[in-house]
mmCIF file of C-alpha atoms and ligand atoms in Angstrom:
data_model
loop_
_atom_site.group_PDB
_atom_site.id
_atom_site.type_symbol
_atom_site.label_atom_id
_atom_site.label_comp_id
_atom_site.label_asym_id
_atom_site.label_seq_id
_atom_site.Cartn_x
_atom_site.Cartn_y
_atom_site.Cartn_z
ATOM 1 C CA MET A 300 -16.558 10.405 17.746
ATOM 2 C CA LYS A 301 -15.667 10.980 14.093
ATOM 3 C CA PRO A 302 -13.207 8.599 12.413
ATOM 4 C CA ASN A 303 -10.452 11.221 12.253
ATOM 5 C CA GLU A 304 -10.630 11.834 15.977
ATOM 6 C CA GLN A 305 -10.514 8.116 16.586
ATOM 7 C CA ILE A 306 -7.378 7.730 14.493
ATOM 8 C CA GLU A 307 -5.826 10.700 16.285
ATOM 9 C CA GLN A 308 -6.549 9.153 19.661
ATOM 10 C CA VAL A 309 -5.094 5.794 18.601
ATOM 11 C CA VAL A 310 -1.947 7.511 17.299
ATOM 12 C CA ARG A 311 -1.566 9.528 20.508
ATOM 13 C CA THR A 312 -2.012 6.427 22.659
ATOM 14 C CA LEU A 313 0.408 4.299 20.651
ATOM 15 C CA SER A 314 3.082 6.986 20.478
ATOM 16 C CA ASN A 315 2.979 7.452 24.279
ATOM 17 C CA SER A 316 2.877 3.749 25.117
ATOM 18 C CA PRO A 317 6.105 2.125 26.329
ATOM 19 C CA ASN A 318 4.769 -1.368 25.617
ATOM 20 C CA THR A 319 2.115 -2.063 23.003
ATOM 21 C CA VAL A 320 1.057 -5.619 22.280
ATOM 22 C CA VAL A 321 -1.252 -6.660 19.439
ATOM 23 C CA VAL A 322 -3.843 -9.425 19.644
ATOM 24 C CA THR A 323 -5.144 -10.699 16.312
ATOM 25 C CA GLY A 324 -7.962 -12.995 15.266
ATOM 26 C CA ALA A 325 -9.458 -14.374 12.092
ATOM 27 C CA GLY A 326 -10.628 -10.894 10.984
ATOM 28 C CA ILE A 327 -7.089 -9.756 10.144
ATOM 29 C CA SER A 328 -6.803 -12.517 7.559
ATOM 30 C CA THR A 329 -10.105 -12.063 5.731
ATOM 31 C CA GLU A 330 -8.475 -9.361 3.583
ATOM 32 C CA ALA A 331 -5.823 -11.943 2.696
ATOM 33 C CA GLY A 332 -8.581 -14.259 1.440
ATOM 34 C CA ILE A 333 -9.171 -16.581 4.402
ATOM 35 C CA PRO A 334 -12.770 -16.489 5.654
ATOM 36 C CA ASP A 335 -13.385 -16.152 9.396
ATOM 37 C CA PHE A 336 -15.574 -18.682 11.217
ATOM 38 C CA ARG A 337 -18.325 -16.383 12.424
ATOM 39 C CA GLY A 338 -18.755 -14.111 9.393
ATOM 40 C CA PRO A 339 -21.548 -14.525 6.787
ATOM 41 C CA ASN A 340 -19.567 -17.114 4.796
ATOM 42 C CA GLY A 341 -17.919 -18.606 7.837
ATOM 43 C CA ILE A 342 -17.949 -22.310 8.517
ATOM 44 C CA TYR A 343 -20.031 -21.904 11.690
ATOM 45 C CA ARG A 344 -22.818 -20.255 9.722
ATOM 46 C CA GLN A 345 -22.678 -22.837 6.966
ATOM 47 C CA LEU A 346 -22.367 -26.030 8.988
ATOM 48 C CA GLY A 347 -23.324 -25.037 12.522
ATOM 49 C CA GLU A 348 -20.922 -24.674 15.417
ATOM 50 C CA ASP A 349 -22.010 -27.970 17.032
ATOM 51 C CA ARG A 350 -21.243 -30.053 13.944
ATOM 52 C CA VAL A 351 -17.798 -28.487 13.601
ATOM 53 C CA MET A 352 -17.020 -28.973 17.289
ATOM 54 C CA ASN A 353 -18.156 -32.603 17.184
ATOM 55 C CA ILE A 354 -15.565 -33.456 14.565
ATOM 56 C CA ILE A 355 -12.739 -30.957 15.019
ATOM 57 C CA ASN A 356 -12.030 -32.153 18.535
ATOM 58 C CA ILE A 357 -9.246 -34.237 19.995
ATOM 59 C CA HIS A 358 -11.470 -37.208 20.915
ATOM 60 C CA THR A 359 -12.773 -37.674 17.364
ATOM 61 C CA PHE A 360 -9.228 -37.269 16.085
ATOM 62 C CA ASN A 361 -7.955 -40.016 18.413
ATOM 63 C CA GLN A 362 -10.875 -42.401 17.928
ATOM 64 C CA ASN A 363 -11.685 -41.887 14.269
ATOM 65 C CA PRO A 364 -8.866 -40.100 12.448
ATOM 66 C CA ALA A 365 -10.316 -41.088 9.042
ATOM 67 C CA LEU A 366 -13.574 -39.226 9.786
ATOM 68 C CA PHE A 367 -11.579 -36.300 11.160
ATOM 69 C CA TYR A 368 -9.397 -36.065 8.046
ATOM 70 C CA ASP A 369 -12.329 -36.269 5.604
ATOM 71 C CA PHE A 370 -13.914 -33.272 7.298
ATOM 72 C CA TYR A 371 -10.648 -31.409 7.856
ATOM 73 C CA ARG A 372 -9.640 -31.693 4.203
ATOM 74 C CA GLN A 373 -13.044 -30.544 3.017
ATOM 75 C CA HIS A 374 -13.459 -27.551 5.318
ATOM 76 C CA PHE A 375 -10.290 -26.626 7.133
ATOM 77 C CA VAL A 376 -7.354 -26.729 4.769
ATOM 78 C CA LEU A 377 -6.701 -23.025 4.290
ATOM 79 C CA PRO A 378 -6.139 -21.667 0.782
ATOM 80 C CA PRO A 379 -2.484 -20.781 0.106
ATOM 81 C CA VAL A 380 -2.548 -16.977 0.278
ATOM 82 C CA GLU A 381 -0.190 -14.068 0.780
ATOM 83 C CA PRO A 382 -0.309 -11.791 3.848
ATOM 84 C CA SER A 383 -2.593 -8.747 3.660
ATOM 85 C CA LYS A 384 -1.582 -5.103 3.976
ATOM 86 C CA ALA A 385 -2.478 -5.261 7.676
ATOM 87 C CA HIS A 386 0.002 -8.125 8.285
ATOM 88 C CA TYR A 387 2.795 -6.214 6.556
ATOM 89 C CA ILE A 388 2.114 -3.005 8.460
ATOM 90 C CA LEU A 389 2.243 -4.845 11.798
ATOM 91 C CA ALA A 390 5.621 -6.298 10.803
ATOM 92 C CA GLU A 391 6.829 -2.761 10.027
ATOM 93 C CA MET A 392 5.450 -1.458 13.314
ATOM 94 C CA GLU A 393 7.470 -4.065 15.198
ATOM 95 C CA LYS A 394 10.665 -3.169 13.317
ATOM 96 C CA SER A 395 10.215 0.499 14.049
ATOM 97 C CA GLY A 396 9.542 -0.176 17.728
ATOM 98 C CA PHE A 397 5.869 0.807 17.924
ATOM 99 C CA ILE A 398 4.755 -2.679 18.978
ATOM 100 C CA LYS A 399 6.508 -5.344 21.035
ATOM 101 C CA GLY A 400 4.851 -8.395 19.533
ATOM 102 C CA ILE A 401 1.700 -10.221 18.540
ATOM 103 C CA VAL A 402 -0.448 -12.820 20.250
ATOM 104 C CA THR A 403 -2.552 -14.455 17.545
ATOM 105 C CA GLN A 404 -5.424 -16.914 17.518
ATOM 106 C CA ASN A 405 -4.804 -17.498 13.833
ATOM 107 C CA ILE A 406 -3.270 -20.664 12.490
ATOM 108 C CA ASP A 407 -2.380 -19.354 9.038
ATOM 109 C CA GLY A 408 1.242 -18.323 9.677
ATOM 110 C CA LEU A 409 0.670 -15.010 7.852
ATOM 111 C CA HIS A 410 2.252 -12.791 10.519
ATOM 112 C CA GLU A 411 5.520 -14.715 10.285
ATOM 113 C CA LYS A 412 5.288 -14.712 6.493
ATOM 114 C CA ALA A 413 4.882 -10.909 6.518
ATOM 115 C CA GLY A 414 8.059 -10.568 8.616
ATOM 116 C CA SER A 415 6.795 -10.231 12.198
ATOM 117 C CA ARG A 416 9.381 -11.689 14.561
ATOM 118 C CA ARG A 417 7.746 -11.980 17.956
ATOM 119 C CA VAL A 418 4.561 -13.944 17.318
ATOM 120 C CA VAL A 419 2.876 -16.147 19.917
ATOM 121 C CA ALA A 420 0.523 -18.415 17.951
ATOM 122 C CA VAL A 421 -1.667 -19.896 20.670
ATOM 123 C CA HIS A 422 -3.723 -22.108 18.362
ATOM 124 C CA GLY A 423 -0.746 -23.524 16.479
ATOM 125 C CA ASN A 424 0.225 -23.498 12.834
ATOM 126 C CA SER A 425 -1.708 -25.127 10.009
ATOM 127 C CA GLU A 426 1.365 -24.910 7.767
ATOM 128 C CA GLN A 427 2.702 -28.036 9.427
ATOM 129 C CA TYR A 428 1.748 -31.498 10.677
ATOM 130 C CA VAL A 429 3.243 -33.249 13.685
ATOM 131 C CA CYS A 430 3.733 -36.953 14.457
ATOM 132 C CA THR A 431 1.468 -38.005 17.347
ATOM 133 C CA ASN A 432 4.081 -40.424 18.746
ATOM 134 C CA ARG A 433 5.511 -38.433 21.650
ATOM 135 C CA HIS A 434 8.894 -40.131 21.263
ATOM 136 C CA CYS A 435 9.090 -39.026 17.628
ATOM 137 C CA ARG A 436 7.307 -35.669 17.127
ATOM 138 C CA GLU A 437 8.626 -35.347 13.562
ATOM 139 C CA LEU A 438 7.298 -32.255 11.756
ATOM 140 C CA TYR A 439 6.124 -32.213 8.132
ATOM 141 C CA GLY A 440 5.287 -29.194 5.944
ATOM 142 C CA ARG A 441 1.810 -29.075 4.415
ATOM 143 C CA ASP A 442 3.299 -29.468 0.925
ATOM 144 C CA LYS A 443 4.481 -32.930 1.993
ATOM 145 C CA VAL A 444 1.209 -34.076 3.598
ATOM 146 C CA GLU A 445 -1.634 -32.394 1.730
ATOM 147 C CA PRO A 446 -1.052 -33.999 -1.698
ATOM 148 C CA GLN A 447 -2.463 -37.157 -0.037
ATOM 149 C CA THR A 448 -6.166 -36.517 -0.621
ATOM 150 C CA SER A 449 -7.709 -39.469 1.219
ATOM 151 C CA GLY A 450 -7.059 -41.679 4.230
ATOM 152 C CA VAL A 451 -4.973 -40.840 7.275
ATOM 153 C CA PRO A 452 -1.445 -39.485 6.776
ATOM 154 C CA THR A 453 1.274 -41.256 8.731
ATOM 155 C CA CYS A 454 4.846 -40.567 9.806
ATOM 156 C CA GLU A 455 7.664 -41.720 7.521
ATOM 157 C CA GLN A 456 9.887 -42.299 10.529
ATOM 158 C CA CYS A 457 7.649 -44.367 12.823
ATOM 159 C CA GLY A 458 4.331 -44.991 11.054
ATOM 160 C CA SER A 459 2.196 -43.150 13.642
ATOM 161 C CA VAL A 460 -0.705 -40.912 12.691
ATOM 162 C CA LEU A 461 0.115 -37.281 11.807
ATOM 163 C CA LYS A 462 -1.936 -34.455 13.272
ATOM 164 C CA PRO A 463 -2.320 -30.931 11.909
ATOM 165 C CA ASP A 464 -0.180 -28.855 14.290
ATOM 166 C CA VAL A 465 -3.188 -26.863 15.448
ATOM 167 C CA ILE A 466 -5.206 -26.878 18.626
ATOM 168 C CA LEU A 467 -8.408 -28.906 18.345
ATOM 169 C CA PHE A 468 -11.419 -28.443 20.609
ATOM 170 C CA GLY A 469 -10.641 -30.143 23.896
ATOM 171 C CA GLU A 470 -6.922 -29.345 23.784
ATOM 172 C CA PRO A 471 -5.099 -26.712 25.829
ATOM 173 C CA ILE A 472 -3.690 -23.721 23.953
ATOM 174 C CA LYS A 473 0.017 -23.447 23.199
ATOM 175 C CA HIS A 474 2.284 -20.941 24.981
ATOM 176 C CA PHE A 475 -0.370 -20.128 27.592
ATOM 177 C CA THR A 476 2.062 -18.399 29.938
ATOM 178 C CA ASP A 477 3.859 -16.450 27.191
ATOM 179 C CA ALA A 478 0.556 -15.159 25.842
ATOM 180 C CA GLN A 479 -0.751 -14.245 29.273
ATOM 181 C CA ASP A 480 2.504 -12.536 30.307
ATOM 182 C CA MET A 481 2.786 -10.604 27.078
ATOM 183 C CA ILE A 482 -0.792 -9.319 27.311
ATOM 184 C CA MET A 483 -0.731 -8.562 31.032
ATOM 185 C CA SER A 484 2.592 -6.724 30.868
ATOM 186 C CA ALA A 485 1.427 -4.462 28.027
ATOM 187 C CA ARG A 486 0.462 -0.853 28.672
ATOM 188 C CA THR A 487 -1.580 -0.661 25.493
ATOM 189 C CA LEU A 488 -3.376 -3.537 23.874
ATOM 190 C CA LEU A 489 -4.421 -3.326 20.239
ATOM 191 C CA VAL A 490 -6.957 -5.995 19.272
ATOM 192 C CA ILE A 491 -7.501 -6.516 15.542
ATOM 193 C CA GLY A 492 -10.120 -8.763 13.914
ATOM 194 C CA SER A 493 -11.358 -10.764 16.850
ATOM 195 C CA SER A 494 -14.872 -10.972 18.246
ATOM 196 C CA LEU A 495 -13.201 -11.748 21.602
ATOM 197 C CA THR A 496 -15.402 -14.757 22.212
ATOM 198 C CA VAL A 497 -12.729 -17.453 22.101
ATOM 199 C CA TYR A 498 -11.098 -18.266 25.438
ATOM 200 C CA PRO A 499 -8.623 -18.122 27.044
ATOM 201 C CA VAL A 500 -7.231 -15.207 24.967
ATOM 202 C CA ALA A 501 -10.495 -13.270 25.328
ATOM 203 C CA GLY A 502 -10.110 -13.796 29.092
ATOM 204 C CA PHE A 503 -6.577 -12.351 29.057
ATOM 205 C CA VAL A 504 -7.858 -9.282 27.196
ATOM 206 C CA LYS A 505 -10.714 -8.950 29.664
ATOM 207 C CA ALA A 506 -8.295 -9.172 32.606
ATOM 208 C CA PHE A 507 -6.067 -6.537 30.971
ATOM 209 C CA SER A 508 -9.026 -4.216 30.476
ATOM 210 C CA THR A 509 -9.899 -4.307 34.176
ATOM 211 C CA PHE A 510 -6.416 -3.039 35.106
ATOM 212 C CA TYR A 511 -5.675 -0.559 32.344
ATOM 213 C CA GLN A 512 -7.632 1.831 30.197
ATOM 214 C CA ASP A 513 -5.680 1.574 27.008
ATOM 215 C CA LEU A 514 -7.519 -1.107 25.102
ATOM 216 C CA ILE A 515 -7.948 -0.312 21.405
ATOM 217 C CA ILE A 516 -10.149 -2.508 19.241
ATOM 218 C CA ILE A 517 -10.221 -2.520 15.440
ATOM 219 C CA ASN A 518 -12.946 -4.904 14.379
ATOM 220 C CA ARG A 519 -15.740 -5.131 11.881
ATOM 221 C CA GLY A 520 -18.844 -5.699 13.952
ATOM 222 C CA PRO A 521 -19.260 -5.993 17.696
ATOM 223 C CA THR A 522 -16.884 -7.668 20.143
ATOM 224 C CA GLN A 523 -17.419 -8.817 23.712
ATOM 225 C CA LEU A 524 -15.285 -5.971 25.071
ATOM 226 C CA ASP A 525 -16.419 -2.949 23.066
ATOM 227 C CA HIS A 526 -17.680 -1.363 26.292
ATOM 228 C CA ALA A 527 -14.201 -1.578 27.850
ATOM 229 C CA ALA A 528 -12.303 -0.067 24.912
ATOM 230 C CA LEU A 529 -10.748 3.381 24.955
ATOM 231 C CA VAL A 530 -11.314 3.438 21.194
ATOM 232 C CA LYS A 531 -13.278 1.028 19.026
ATOM 233 C CA ILE A 532 -12.813 1.382 15.273
ATOM 234 C CA ASP A 533 -15.348 -0.379 13.073
ATOM 235 C CA ARG A 534 -14.509 0.231 9.426
ATOM 236 C CA PRO A 535 -14.725 -1.904 6.290
ATOM 237 C CA ASN A 536 -11.006 -1.967 5.484
ATOM 238 C CA THR A 537 -8.536 -2.843 8.215
ATOM 239 C CA GLY A 538 -5.425 -2.684 6.005
ATOM 240 C CA GLU A 539 -6.208 0.928 5.105
ATOM 241 C CA THR A 540 -7.034 1.821 8.695
ATOM 242 C CA LEU A 541 -3.696 0.478 9.919
ATOM 243 C CA GLU A 542 -1.889 2.203 7.071
ATOM 244 C CA GLU A 543 -3.408 5.512 8.133
ATOM 245 C CA ILE A 544 -2.471 4.912 11.779
ATOM 246 C CA TYR A 545 1.089 3.994 10.832
ATOM 247 C CA TYR A 546 1.427 7.033 8.585
ATOM 248 C CA TYR A 547 0.507 9.420 11.407
ATOM 249 C CA LEU A 548 2.589 7.462 13.940
ATOM 250 C CA ASN A 549 5.669 7.953 11.798
ATOM 251 C CA ARG A 550 4.963 11.673 11.559
ATOM 252 C CA THR A 551 4.467 11.937 15.311
ATOM 253 C CA GLY A 552 7.517 9.807 16.139
ATOM 254 C CA LYS A 553 8.046 7.912 19.368
HETATM 255 P P1 NAD B 104 -13.861 -14.647 15.132
HETATM 256 O O1 NAD B 104 -14.300 -15.368 13.895
HETATM 257 O O2 NAD B 104 -14.523 -14.940 16.399
HETATM 258 O O3 NAD B 104 -13.929 -13.081 14.934
HETATM 259 C C1 NAD B 104 -13.436 -12.477 13.792
HETATM 260 C C2 NAD B 104 -13.925 -11.045 13.833
HETATM 261 O O4 NAD B 104 -13.294 -10.318 12.793
HETATM 262 C C3 NAD B 104 -15.443 -10.929 13.615
HETATM 263 O O5 NAD B 104 -16.002 -10.076 14.586
HETATM 264 C C4 NAD B 104 -15.536 -10.304 12.207
HETATM 265 O O6 NAD B 104 -16.671 -9.481 12.064
HETATM 266 C C5 NAD B 104 -14.260 -9.503 12.167
HETATM 267 N N1 NAD B 104 -13.748 -9.223 10.825
HETATM 268 C C6 NAD B 104 -13.914 -9.915 9.681
HETATM 269 N N2 NAD B 104 -13.250 -9.341 8.681
HETATM 270 C C7 NAD B 104 -12.644 -8.249 9.186
HETATM 271 C C8 NAD B 104 -11.791 -7.239 8.651
HETATM 272 N N3 NAD B 104 -11.445 -7.245 7.363
HETATM 273 N N4 NAD B 104 -11.345 -6.288 9.478
HETATM 274 C C9 NAD B 104 -11.690 -6.270 10.790
HETATM 275 N N5 NAD B 104 -12.468 -7.190 11.355
HETATM 276 C C10 NAD B 104 -12.956 -8.167 10.555
HETATM 277 O O7 NAD B 104 -12.298 -14.850 15.172
HETATM 278 P P2 NAD B 104 -11.396 -15.241 16.357
HETATM 279 O O8 NAD B 104 -11.755 -14.413 17.546
HETATM 280 O O9 NAD B 104 -10.029 -15.235 15.883
HETATM 281 O O10 NAD B 104 -11.804 -16.764 16.656
HETATM 282 C C11 NAD B 104 -12.002 -17.701 15.645
HETATM 283 C C12 NAD B 104 -11.268 -18.989 15.847
HETATM 284 O O11 NAD B 104 -11.119 -19.574 14.592
HETATM 285 C C13 NAD B 104 -9.891 -18.840 16.392
HETATM 286 O O12 NAD B 104 -9.721 -19.863 17.290
HETATM 287 C C14 NAD B 104 -8.943 -19.050 15.212
HETATM 288 O O13 NAD B 104 -7.899 -19.912 15.562
HETATM 289 C C15 NAD B 104 -9.769 -19.776 14.187
HETATM 290 N N6 NAD B 104 -9.649 -19.277 12.803
HETATM 291 C C16 NAD B 104 -8.440 -18.944 12.287
HETATM 292 C C17 NAD B 104 -8.352 -18.471 10.991
HETATM 293 C C18 NAD B 104 -7.009 -18.094 10.432
HETATM 294 O O14 NAD B 104 -5.989 -18.613 10.888
HETATM 295 N N7 NAD B 104 -6.946 -17.189 9.466
HETATM 296 C C19 NAD B 104 -9.491 -18.336 10.213
HETATM 297 C C20 NAD B 104 -10.713 -18.714 10.761
HETATM 298 C C21 NAD B 104 -10.781 -19.160 12.068
HETATM 299 ZN ZN1 ZN B 105 6.832 -40.372 13.965
#
């Protein structure tokens, strides 16, 4: 199938769909300047997945927060960047009623920053830190915590250790039911920038694909569910691809 036919089919599917939900992964933010984990410059390639998992997990955090923070500061603090074209177009698509919302595995907060309203961030938000004392739970912005460049940050209210408000290995995802419901009640699912290897979201997408046909994947490189997709678009520039889709969607109307 030639690219133009693919775009046409995506536009036709989206304009006929009463409920389109978008699932995004690290690949939507690479054009904003945040590397993904599994790409050529990704942290898994550089350090090895095992090493990352051994430190960025909840047990290491609880037992040795100093070790955790040394590693986290060095490798995980995301650069402060602006949303990419793709983030902005998704926000526009929500406003004009073409999509109902976004389930994201990203922790960068860029969908919200671009103006998307209904965003279910299942892995949390690296823009903030949360007090680990369950009777306190005070939240702190990264601008308050990250100037401290060594040691373990603690809560001003109660002195307990602060944790980046993101899901570490060994922790359950946030908003499990919301994410599952949103994906399973969609008629069309548009996956952007995810290799669909990280569970449970990949499992929700897989379950969706066994019930419905209308799975669209825009990803550079292969994903685990390419075989189940109605259309798979693999192009170098996702912002431009979405811009093209949105242009034709507006001409077709809803
Ligand atoms: P992944 O790393 O498994 O997959 C990303 C996919 O996007 C890859 O297949 C890659 O080839 C593709 N890709 C890269 N650039 C692209 C582009 N410009 N356009 C289209 N596709 C592109 O990502 P994942 O499935 O989200 O899982 C990674 C995990 O790491 C998640 O748990 C996520 O929370 C976390 N993570 C988040 C961020 C972020 O918040 N920006 C960044 C890195 C990792
Ligand atoms: Zn506290």
